[in-house]
Structures are given as C-alpha cells and as structure tokens.
Short mmCIF file of C-alpha atoms in Angstrom, two decimals:
data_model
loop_
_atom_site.label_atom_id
_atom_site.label_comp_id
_atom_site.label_asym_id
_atom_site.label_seq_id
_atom_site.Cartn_x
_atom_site.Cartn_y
_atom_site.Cartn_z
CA UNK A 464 -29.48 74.39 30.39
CA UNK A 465 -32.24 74.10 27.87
CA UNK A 466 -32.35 74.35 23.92
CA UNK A 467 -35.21 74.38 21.69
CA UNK A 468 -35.46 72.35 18.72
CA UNK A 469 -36.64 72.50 15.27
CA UNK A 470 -38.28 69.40 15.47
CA UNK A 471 -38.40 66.18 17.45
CA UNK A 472 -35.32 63.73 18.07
CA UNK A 473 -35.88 60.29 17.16
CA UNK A 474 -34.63 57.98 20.06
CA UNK A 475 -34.07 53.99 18.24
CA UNK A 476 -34.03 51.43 21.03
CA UNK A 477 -35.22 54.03 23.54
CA UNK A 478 -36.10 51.15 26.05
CA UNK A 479 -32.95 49.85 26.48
CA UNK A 480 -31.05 50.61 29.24
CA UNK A 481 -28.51 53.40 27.46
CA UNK A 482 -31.84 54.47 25.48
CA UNK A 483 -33.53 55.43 28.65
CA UNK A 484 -30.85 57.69 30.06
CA UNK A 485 -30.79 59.23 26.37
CA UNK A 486 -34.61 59.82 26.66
CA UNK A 487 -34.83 61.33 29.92
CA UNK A 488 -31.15 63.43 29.36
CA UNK A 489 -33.89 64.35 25.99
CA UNK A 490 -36.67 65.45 28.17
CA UNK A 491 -34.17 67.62 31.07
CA UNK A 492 -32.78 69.73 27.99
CA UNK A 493 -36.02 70.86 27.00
CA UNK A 494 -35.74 68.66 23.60
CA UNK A 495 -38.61 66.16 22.18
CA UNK A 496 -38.01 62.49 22.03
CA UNK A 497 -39.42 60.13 19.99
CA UNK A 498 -39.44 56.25 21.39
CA UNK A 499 -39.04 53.69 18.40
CA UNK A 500 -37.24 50.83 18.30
CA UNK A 501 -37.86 46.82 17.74
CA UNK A 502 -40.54 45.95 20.69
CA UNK A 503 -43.52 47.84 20.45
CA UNK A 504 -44.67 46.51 24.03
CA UNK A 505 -41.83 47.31 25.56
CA UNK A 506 -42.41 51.13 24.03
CA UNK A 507 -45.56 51.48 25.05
CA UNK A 508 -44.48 50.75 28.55
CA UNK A 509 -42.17 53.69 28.69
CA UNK A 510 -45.12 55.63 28.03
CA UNK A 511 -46.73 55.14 32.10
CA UNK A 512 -46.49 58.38 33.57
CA UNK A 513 -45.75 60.00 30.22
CA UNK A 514 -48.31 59.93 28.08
CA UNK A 515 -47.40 62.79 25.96
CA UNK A 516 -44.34 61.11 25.29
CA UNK A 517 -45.01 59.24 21.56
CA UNK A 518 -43.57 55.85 20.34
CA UNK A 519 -42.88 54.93 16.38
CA UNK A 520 -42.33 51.21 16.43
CA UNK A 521 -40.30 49.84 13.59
CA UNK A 522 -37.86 46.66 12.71
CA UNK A 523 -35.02 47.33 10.90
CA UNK A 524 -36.18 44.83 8.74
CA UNK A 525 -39.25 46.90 7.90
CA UNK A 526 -37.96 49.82 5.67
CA UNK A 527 -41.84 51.06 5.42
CA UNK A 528 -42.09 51.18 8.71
CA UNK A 529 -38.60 52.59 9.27
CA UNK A 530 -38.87 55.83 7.08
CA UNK A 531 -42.59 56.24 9.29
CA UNK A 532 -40.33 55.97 12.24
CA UNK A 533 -37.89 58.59 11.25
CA UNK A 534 -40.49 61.18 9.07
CA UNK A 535 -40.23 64.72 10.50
CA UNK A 536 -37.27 63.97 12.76
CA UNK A 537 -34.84 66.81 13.30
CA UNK A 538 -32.16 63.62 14.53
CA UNK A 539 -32.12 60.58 15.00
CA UNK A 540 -29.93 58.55 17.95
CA UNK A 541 -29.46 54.95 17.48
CA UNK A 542 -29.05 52.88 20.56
CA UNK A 543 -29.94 49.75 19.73
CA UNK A 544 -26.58 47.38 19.36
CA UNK A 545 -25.74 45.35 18.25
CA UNK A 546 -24.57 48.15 15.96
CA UNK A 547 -23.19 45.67 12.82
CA UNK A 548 -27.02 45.42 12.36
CA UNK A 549 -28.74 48.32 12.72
CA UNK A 550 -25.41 50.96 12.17
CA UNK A 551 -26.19 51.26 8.26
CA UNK A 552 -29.86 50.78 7.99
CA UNK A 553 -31.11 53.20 10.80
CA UNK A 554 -28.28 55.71 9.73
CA UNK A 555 -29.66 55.74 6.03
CA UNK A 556 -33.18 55.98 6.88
CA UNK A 557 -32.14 59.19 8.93
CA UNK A 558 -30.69 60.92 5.97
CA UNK A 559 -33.26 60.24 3.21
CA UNK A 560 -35.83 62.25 6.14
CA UNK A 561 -32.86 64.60 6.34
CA UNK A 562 -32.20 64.30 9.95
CA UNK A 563 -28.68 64.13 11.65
CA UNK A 564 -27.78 60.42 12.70
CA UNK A 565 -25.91 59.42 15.86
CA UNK A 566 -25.07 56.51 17.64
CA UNK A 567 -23.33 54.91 20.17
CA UNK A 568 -21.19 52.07 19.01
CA UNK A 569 -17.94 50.94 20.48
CA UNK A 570 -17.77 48.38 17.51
CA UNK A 571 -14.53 49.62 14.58
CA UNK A 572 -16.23 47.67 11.99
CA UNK A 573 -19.68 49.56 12.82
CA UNK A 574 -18.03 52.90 12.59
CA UNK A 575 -16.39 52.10 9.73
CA UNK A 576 -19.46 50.62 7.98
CA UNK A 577 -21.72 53.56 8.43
CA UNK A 578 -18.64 56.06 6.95
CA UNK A 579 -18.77 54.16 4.01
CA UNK A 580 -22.41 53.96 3.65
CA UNK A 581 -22.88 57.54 4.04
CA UNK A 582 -19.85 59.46 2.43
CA UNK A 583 -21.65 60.73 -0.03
CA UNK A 584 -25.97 61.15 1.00
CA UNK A 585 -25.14 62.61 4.47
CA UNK A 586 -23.17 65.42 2.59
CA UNK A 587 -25.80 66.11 -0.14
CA UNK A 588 -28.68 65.77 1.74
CA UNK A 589 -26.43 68.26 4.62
CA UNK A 590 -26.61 66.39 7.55
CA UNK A 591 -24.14 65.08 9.76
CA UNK A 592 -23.39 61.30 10.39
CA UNK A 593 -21.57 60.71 13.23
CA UNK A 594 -21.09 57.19 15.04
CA UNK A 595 -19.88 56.63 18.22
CA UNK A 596 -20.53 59.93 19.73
CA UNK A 597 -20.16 58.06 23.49
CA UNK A 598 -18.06 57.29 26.06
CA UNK A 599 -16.12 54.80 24.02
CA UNK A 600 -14.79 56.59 20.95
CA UNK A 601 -16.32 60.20 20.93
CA UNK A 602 -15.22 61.42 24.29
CA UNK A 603 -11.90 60.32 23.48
CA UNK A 604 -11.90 61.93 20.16
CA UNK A 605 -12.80 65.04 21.66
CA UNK A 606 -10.18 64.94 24.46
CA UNK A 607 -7.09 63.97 21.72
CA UNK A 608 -8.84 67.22 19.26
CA UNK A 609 -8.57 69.57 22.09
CA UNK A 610 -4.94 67.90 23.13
CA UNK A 611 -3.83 68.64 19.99
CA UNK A 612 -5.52 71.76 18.63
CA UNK A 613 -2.84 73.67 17.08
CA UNK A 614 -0.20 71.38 17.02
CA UNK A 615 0.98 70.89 13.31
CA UNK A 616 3.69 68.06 13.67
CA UNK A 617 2.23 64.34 14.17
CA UNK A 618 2.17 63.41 17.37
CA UNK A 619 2.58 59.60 19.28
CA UNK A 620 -0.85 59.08 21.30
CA UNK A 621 -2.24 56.94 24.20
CA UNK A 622 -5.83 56.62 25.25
CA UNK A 623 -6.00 54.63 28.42
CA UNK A 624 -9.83 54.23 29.82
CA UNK A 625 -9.72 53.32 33.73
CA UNK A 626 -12.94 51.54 35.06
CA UNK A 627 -13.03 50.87 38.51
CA UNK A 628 -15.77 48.06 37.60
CA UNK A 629 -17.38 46.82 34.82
CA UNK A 630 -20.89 45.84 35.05
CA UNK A 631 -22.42 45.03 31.52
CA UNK A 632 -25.51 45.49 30.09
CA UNK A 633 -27.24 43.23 27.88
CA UNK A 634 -26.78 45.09 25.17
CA UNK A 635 -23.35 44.90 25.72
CA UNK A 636 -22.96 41.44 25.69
CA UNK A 637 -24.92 41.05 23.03
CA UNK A 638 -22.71 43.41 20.95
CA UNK A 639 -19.59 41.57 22.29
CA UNK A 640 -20.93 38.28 21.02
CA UNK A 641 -21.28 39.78 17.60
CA UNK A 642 -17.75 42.02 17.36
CA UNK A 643 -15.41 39.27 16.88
CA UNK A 644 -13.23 41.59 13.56
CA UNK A 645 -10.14 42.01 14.63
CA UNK A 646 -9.29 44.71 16.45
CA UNK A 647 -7.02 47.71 14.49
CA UNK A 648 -5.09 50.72 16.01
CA UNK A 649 -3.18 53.46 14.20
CA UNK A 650 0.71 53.06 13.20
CA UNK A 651 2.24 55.12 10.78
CA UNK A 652 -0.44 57.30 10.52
CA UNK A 653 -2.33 54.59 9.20
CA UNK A 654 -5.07 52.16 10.69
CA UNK A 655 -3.41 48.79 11.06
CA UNK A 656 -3.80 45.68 12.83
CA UNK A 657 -3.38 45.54 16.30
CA UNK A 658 0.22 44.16 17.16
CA UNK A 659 1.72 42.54 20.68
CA UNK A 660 3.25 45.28 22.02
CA UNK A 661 3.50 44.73 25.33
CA UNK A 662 1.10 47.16 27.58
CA UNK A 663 2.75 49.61 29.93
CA UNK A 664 3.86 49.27 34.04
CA UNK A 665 0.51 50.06 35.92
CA UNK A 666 -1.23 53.05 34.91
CA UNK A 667 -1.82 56.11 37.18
CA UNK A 668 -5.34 57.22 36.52
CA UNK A 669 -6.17 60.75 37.59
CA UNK A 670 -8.80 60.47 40.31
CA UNK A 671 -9.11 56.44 40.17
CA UNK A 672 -5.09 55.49 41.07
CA UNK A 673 -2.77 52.82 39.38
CA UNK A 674 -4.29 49.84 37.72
CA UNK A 675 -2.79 46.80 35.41
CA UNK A 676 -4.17 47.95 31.87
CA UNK A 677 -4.04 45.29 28.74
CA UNK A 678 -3.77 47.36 24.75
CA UNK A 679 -8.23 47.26 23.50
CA UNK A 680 -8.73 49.97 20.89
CA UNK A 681 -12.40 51.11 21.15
CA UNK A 682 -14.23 52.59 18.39
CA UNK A 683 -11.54 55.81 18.72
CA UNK A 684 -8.63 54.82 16.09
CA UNK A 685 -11.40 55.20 13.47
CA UNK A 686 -12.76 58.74 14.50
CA UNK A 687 -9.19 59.42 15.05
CA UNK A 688 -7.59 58.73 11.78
CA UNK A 689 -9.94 60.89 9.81
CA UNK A 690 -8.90 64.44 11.31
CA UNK A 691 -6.16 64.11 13.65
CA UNK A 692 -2.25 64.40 12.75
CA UNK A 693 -1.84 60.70 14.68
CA UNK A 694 1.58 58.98 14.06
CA UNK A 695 0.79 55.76 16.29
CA UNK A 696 -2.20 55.44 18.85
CA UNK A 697 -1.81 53.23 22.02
CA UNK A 698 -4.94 52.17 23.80
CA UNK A 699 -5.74 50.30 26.80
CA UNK A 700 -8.43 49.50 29.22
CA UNK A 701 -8.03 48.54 32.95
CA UNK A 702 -7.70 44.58 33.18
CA UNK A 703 -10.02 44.15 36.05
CA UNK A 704 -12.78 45.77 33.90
CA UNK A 705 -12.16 43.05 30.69
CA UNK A 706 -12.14 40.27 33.64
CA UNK A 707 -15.52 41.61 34.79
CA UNK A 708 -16.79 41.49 31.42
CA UNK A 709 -16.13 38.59 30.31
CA UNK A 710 -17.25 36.67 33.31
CA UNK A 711 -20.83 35.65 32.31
CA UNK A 712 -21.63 35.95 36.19
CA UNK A 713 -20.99 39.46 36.31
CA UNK A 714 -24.36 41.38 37.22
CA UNK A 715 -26.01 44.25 34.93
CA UNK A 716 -25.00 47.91 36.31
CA UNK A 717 -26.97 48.58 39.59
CA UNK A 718 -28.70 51.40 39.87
CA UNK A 719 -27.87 53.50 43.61
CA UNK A 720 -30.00 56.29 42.86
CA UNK A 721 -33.08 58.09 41.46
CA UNK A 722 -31.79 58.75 38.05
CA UNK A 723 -30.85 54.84 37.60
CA UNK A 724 -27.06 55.74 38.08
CA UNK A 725 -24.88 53.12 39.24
CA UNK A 726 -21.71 53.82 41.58
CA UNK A 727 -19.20 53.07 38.76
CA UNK A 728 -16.12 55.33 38.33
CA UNK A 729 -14.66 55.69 35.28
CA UNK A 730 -11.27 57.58 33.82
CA UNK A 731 -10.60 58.71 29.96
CA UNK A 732 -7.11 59.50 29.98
CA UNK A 733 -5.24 60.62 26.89
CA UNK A 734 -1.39 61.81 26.85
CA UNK A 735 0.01 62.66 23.76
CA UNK A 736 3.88 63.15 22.35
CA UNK A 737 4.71 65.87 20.29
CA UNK A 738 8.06 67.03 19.88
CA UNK A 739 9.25 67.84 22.93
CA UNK A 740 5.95 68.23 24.73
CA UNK A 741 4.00 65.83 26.30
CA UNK A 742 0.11 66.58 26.57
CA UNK A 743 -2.15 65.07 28.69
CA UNK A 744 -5.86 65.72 29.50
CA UNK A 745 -8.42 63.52 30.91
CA UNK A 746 -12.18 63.27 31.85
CA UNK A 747 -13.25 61.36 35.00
CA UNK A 748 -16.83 60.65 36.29
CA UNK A 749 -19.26 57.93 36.81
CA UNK A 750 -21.45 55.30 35.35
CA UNK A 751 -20.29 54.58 31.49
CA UNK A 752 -23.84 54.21 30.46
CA UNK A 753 -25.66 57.30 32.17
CA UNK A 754 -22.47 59.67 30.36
CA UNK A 755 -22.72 58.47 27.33
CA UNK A 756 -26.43 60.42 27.26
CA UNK A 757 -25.63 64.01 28.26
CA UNK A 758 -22.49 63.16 25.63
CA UNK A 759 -24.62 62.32 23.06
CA UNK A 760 -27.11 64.91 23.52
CA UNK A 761 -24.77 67.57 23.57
CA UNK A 762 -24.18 66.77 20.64
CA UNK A 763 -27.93 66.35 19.21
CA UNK A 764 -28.28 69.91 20.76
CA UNK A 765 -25.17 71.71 19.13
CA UNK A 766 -26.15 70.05 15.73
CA UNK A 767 -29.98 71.32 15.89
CA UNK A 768 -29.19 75.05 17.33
CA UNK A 769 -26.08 75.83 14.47
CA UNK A 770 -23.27 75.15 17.01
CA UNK A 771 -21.56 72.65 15.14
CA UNK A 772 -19.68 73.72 11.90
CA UNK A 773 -19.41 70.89 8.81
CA UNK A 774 -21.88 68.02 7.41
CA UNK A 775 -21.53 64.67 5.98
CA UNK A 776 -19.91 61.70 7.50
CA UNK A 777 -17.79 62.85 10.27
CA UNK A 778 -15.81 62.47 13.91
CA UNK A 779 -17.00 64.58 16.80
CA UNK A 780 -13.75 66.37 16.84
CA UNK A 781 -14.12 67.09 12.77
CA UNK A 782 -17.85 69.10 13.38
CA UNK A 783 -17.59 70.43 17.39
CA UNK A 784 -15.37 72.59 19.04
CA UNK A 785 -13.83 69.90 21.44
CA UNK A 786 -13.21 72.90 24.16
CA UNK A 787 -16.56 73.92 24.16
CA UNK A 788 -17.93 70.42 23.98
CA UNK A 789 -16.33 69.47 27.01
CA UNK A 790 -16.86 72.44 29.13
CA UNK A 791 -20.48 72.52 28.43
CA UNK A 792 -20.24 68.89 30.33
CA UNK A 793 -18.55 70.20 33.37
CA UNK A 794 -18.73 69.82 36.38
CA UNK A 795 -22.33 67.93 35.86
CA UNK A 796 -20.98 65.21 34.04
CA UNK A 797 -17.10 65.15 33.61
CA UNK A 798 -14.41 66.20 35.92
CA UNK A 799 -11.50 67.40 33.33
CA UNK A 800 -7.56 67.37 34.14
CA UNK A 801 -4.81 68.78 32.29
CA UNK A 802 -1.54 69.26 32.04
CA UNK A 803 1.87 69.92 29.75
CA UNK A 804 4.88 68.88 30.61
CA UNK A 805 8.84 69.00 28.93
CA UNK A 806 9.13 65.40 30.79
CA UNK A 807 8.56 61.89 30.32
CA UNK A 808 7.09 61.06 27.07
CA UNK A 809 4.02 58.91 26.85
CA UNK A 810 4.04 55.14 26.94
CA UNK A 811 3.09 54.94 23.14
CA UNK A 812 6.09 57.46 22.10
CA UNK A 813 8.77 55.83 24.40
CA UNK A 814 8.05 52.45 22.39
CA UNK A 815 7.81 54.50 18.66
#
C-alpha cells in the first residue's frame, strides 16, 4: 500500500531503535521522512546507503533549532523517550509549523501533559495531537472503540497485554527510570488511583495460552477516559514480561531477521461488560517495537490523505475509524480475534 503526502514527515529520535522501524515503515509507504533528533552523528550515520534521505538535528533545549527541525513538516512523530521531556516541547513546536504531532509514549503523566499543553493551539491551528498512538495505549484504544461502537450504556473493561518475553530497549529503561507517578486506572468513570485489587486466575491469551498477569495500566486509561462510555478499566500485563524487565541483565530485543524483527510474541486482549453482553476482541503479532511503526504510520497516513475526521488534542479512537484502522493492519501486522458472548462476564465486571 502506498500514500502520497503533502509534505515530508518529521521523524524525532529517528536513530533509536523504535525510530528506525518508524523510518523505514516511512520509506515502504511511499511517505518522506525527515531524521532529527538529539545526536547529529548518530543521524548522519543513518544516512549510509541513503543519501537522499535528509537529517534536521535539534535539542529540545534549542527552540531555534527546533522550529528549523520541524519547518515545512506535514507531521511530526516523536520517538525519543523519555517522553516527560520531550512530550510537550516537540509536540508544541509541531503545531506552531502546523503539522500533526504523534508519539509513542507508554508514560500517563506524558499523555496527560501534552493534552493539557495543547487543548487549545492544536485545535486553532487544526491539527491533531495525539500521544501514544503505539502498541501500549493506542492499539488498545482502538480495540475497546471498535468493542464498543454503538453501545450506549457504560460498560466494565479489561485490557490484558500478553508478552511471551520482554526484551527492553534502552529507551525503555531509560523511560522506566524516569516514570516513577503513580500509576491511575479508571473507576467510576473517572481516572483514579490504582487500587489492590487482586489480579485475575491465569489469563487465556488468544494465540499465546494462559499466563500469571499482575494489574499495570499503560498509557490507555488516559486515551480511554476522553471518548469512551468506561465505568471501571482493569489492566494487566503478563508477570514474566515485568520480571524480564526489571532484571537489569535482561538483553535488548534481538533481531532474527532482515527487517531487525525480533521473535517476540505479543497479545492485546480487551473484553468488555455491557449489560448482558460480554465483548471481546484482540490483536496478536510480534515484536512490540517493530508494530508500534506500521501503527503509528497508519496513522501519519490517514491524517495526511483526509481519512481521519476531527482536530485538536485527541485519542486514536476520538479521530480514526477503529474498524478501518485495524483492518488496514491485517494480516501484515496484527492477527485480530473476536467474539460476543451472553456468558461469563469479564474479570473487571465480576469484581464491579
């Protein structure tokens, strides 16, 4: 699939390790990237082999240098982390050159901080802001929109993410080190603290099997409370991937093939209660890192050719049709179950 732009795409930390999937997914789609970031030498050796390819180096620090970064840009995709620091700054330099913003952030307070920042230039200058438009937060966003599209009472909803492994990047760690606000989910309707409530028996991933899960919101209660009809969100994450993470001996992801893919499998599985339905739809595939790219460049591609419908500061599921959104990632990318049963409800409604 190809789509034509009106003008270039703006890639910020384009040599990390998410940044060069996002690049390259960039290049395959027929769109033009932009390298900037922090490291100018580290830019400039993306460029072997790819000479056409040009780089805009700029600290975040360096506001003169950011806005000459950013000038002409059609969007803008932030992946440098740790997202407390560059969330706001990079994301208002994008909308005074009136280019859509995106990142990647799993971080609530970085989601939240950008929202404020920009709920009221992204909507005047007509641009959309949207954080976390990855595998953490935006995919599950998209899968709880299209769960409950049409549904008008509030409904009780889980999002459990199954990893089979979790091998961190730098970045990642380096983002960990700085998230240390405490984490918040959504009760009531509301974003609240997160409580003890005990997580549920093992849980059967689509695809992956059962695996011992422990209750880690994401970056999803934040994009979920703005547009969904949410009475209490339950999230978890497979043990055995926090273990791996926070083991500092853990490796970085491996790549197994030519596309720098690891062998990582990975489940996002969301089941929601309403009345006396319960929904459930999922999206299984591999490598956390190399999805995030074709996720978030879906998205640069539906904002730049009119797809998406709404501007300001805003969820995935708020601006994209989360059907379409997710089909146009099949079978390349994501593997998608569903199914609706008059059964068991979900773990979060049988504890509401």
């Amino acid at each position: 699939m190809t789509s034509s732009s009106p003008g270039p795409v703006v890639v910020y930390g384009a040599y990390g390790h998410t940044g060069r999937f996002v690049v390259d997914e960039l290049l395959r789609r027929g769109l033009t990237p932009i390298l900037s970031g922090r490291d100018e030498t580290r830019l400039a050796a993306m460029t072997d082999g790819r000479r056409d390819l040009e780089i805009r180096p700029a600290r975040v620090d360096d506001p003169d240098a950011l806005r000459t970064a950013v000038a002409g840009a059609a969007a803008v995709i932030n992946v440098a982390g740790p997202f407390l620091d560059t969330g706001v700054i990079v994301s208002g330099a994008a909308v005074a050159a009136g280019a859509h913003y995106l990142d990647v952030t799993a971080e609530q307070p970085a989601v939240e901080a950008v929202y404020a920042a920009r709920a009221l230039d992204a909507e005047e200058a007509g641009v959309a802001v949207i954080p976390a438009m990855a595998f953490y937060g935006g995919l599950a966003d998209l899968l709880a929109t299209s769960i409950l599209d049409g549904l008008t009472e509030p409904a009780a909803l889980t999002v459990a993410v199954g990893l089979d492994r979790w091998w961190p990047t730098t970045g990642t760690r380096l983002t960990g080190s700085r998230n240390t606000a405490p984490r918040r989910t959504i009760v009531d309707g509301r974003l609240a603290p997160l409580g003890e409530s005990p997580p549920p028996d093992p849980w059967d991933f689509p695809g992956l099997g059962e695996q011992v899960v422990v209750a880690v919101p994401f970056s999803e209660p934040v994009l979920l409370a703005r547009h969904l009809p949410v009475d209490r969100l339950d999230s978890y994450l497979s043990a055995s991937a926090l273990t791996d993470i926070r083991d500092p001996e853990t490796p970085p992801p491996p790549a197994i093939d030519d596309r720098g893919r690891s062998s990582q499998q990975f489940v996002v599985d969301v089941v929601a209660q309403a009345g006396t339905q319960t929904h459930r739809m999922s999206a299984s595939g591999r490598d956390i890192y190399a999805a995030t790219a074709p996720v978030i460049v879906e998205a640069t591609a539906q904002l730049l050719d009119g797809r998406a419908s709404g501007t300001g500061a805003v969820a995935p599921g708020e601006v994209f049709d989360a059907e379409d959104f997710l089909r146009a990632l099949t079978p390349d990318v994501l593997t998608l179950r569903r199914d609706v049963r008059r059964a068991q409800p979900s773990a979060a409604a049988a504890r509401s």
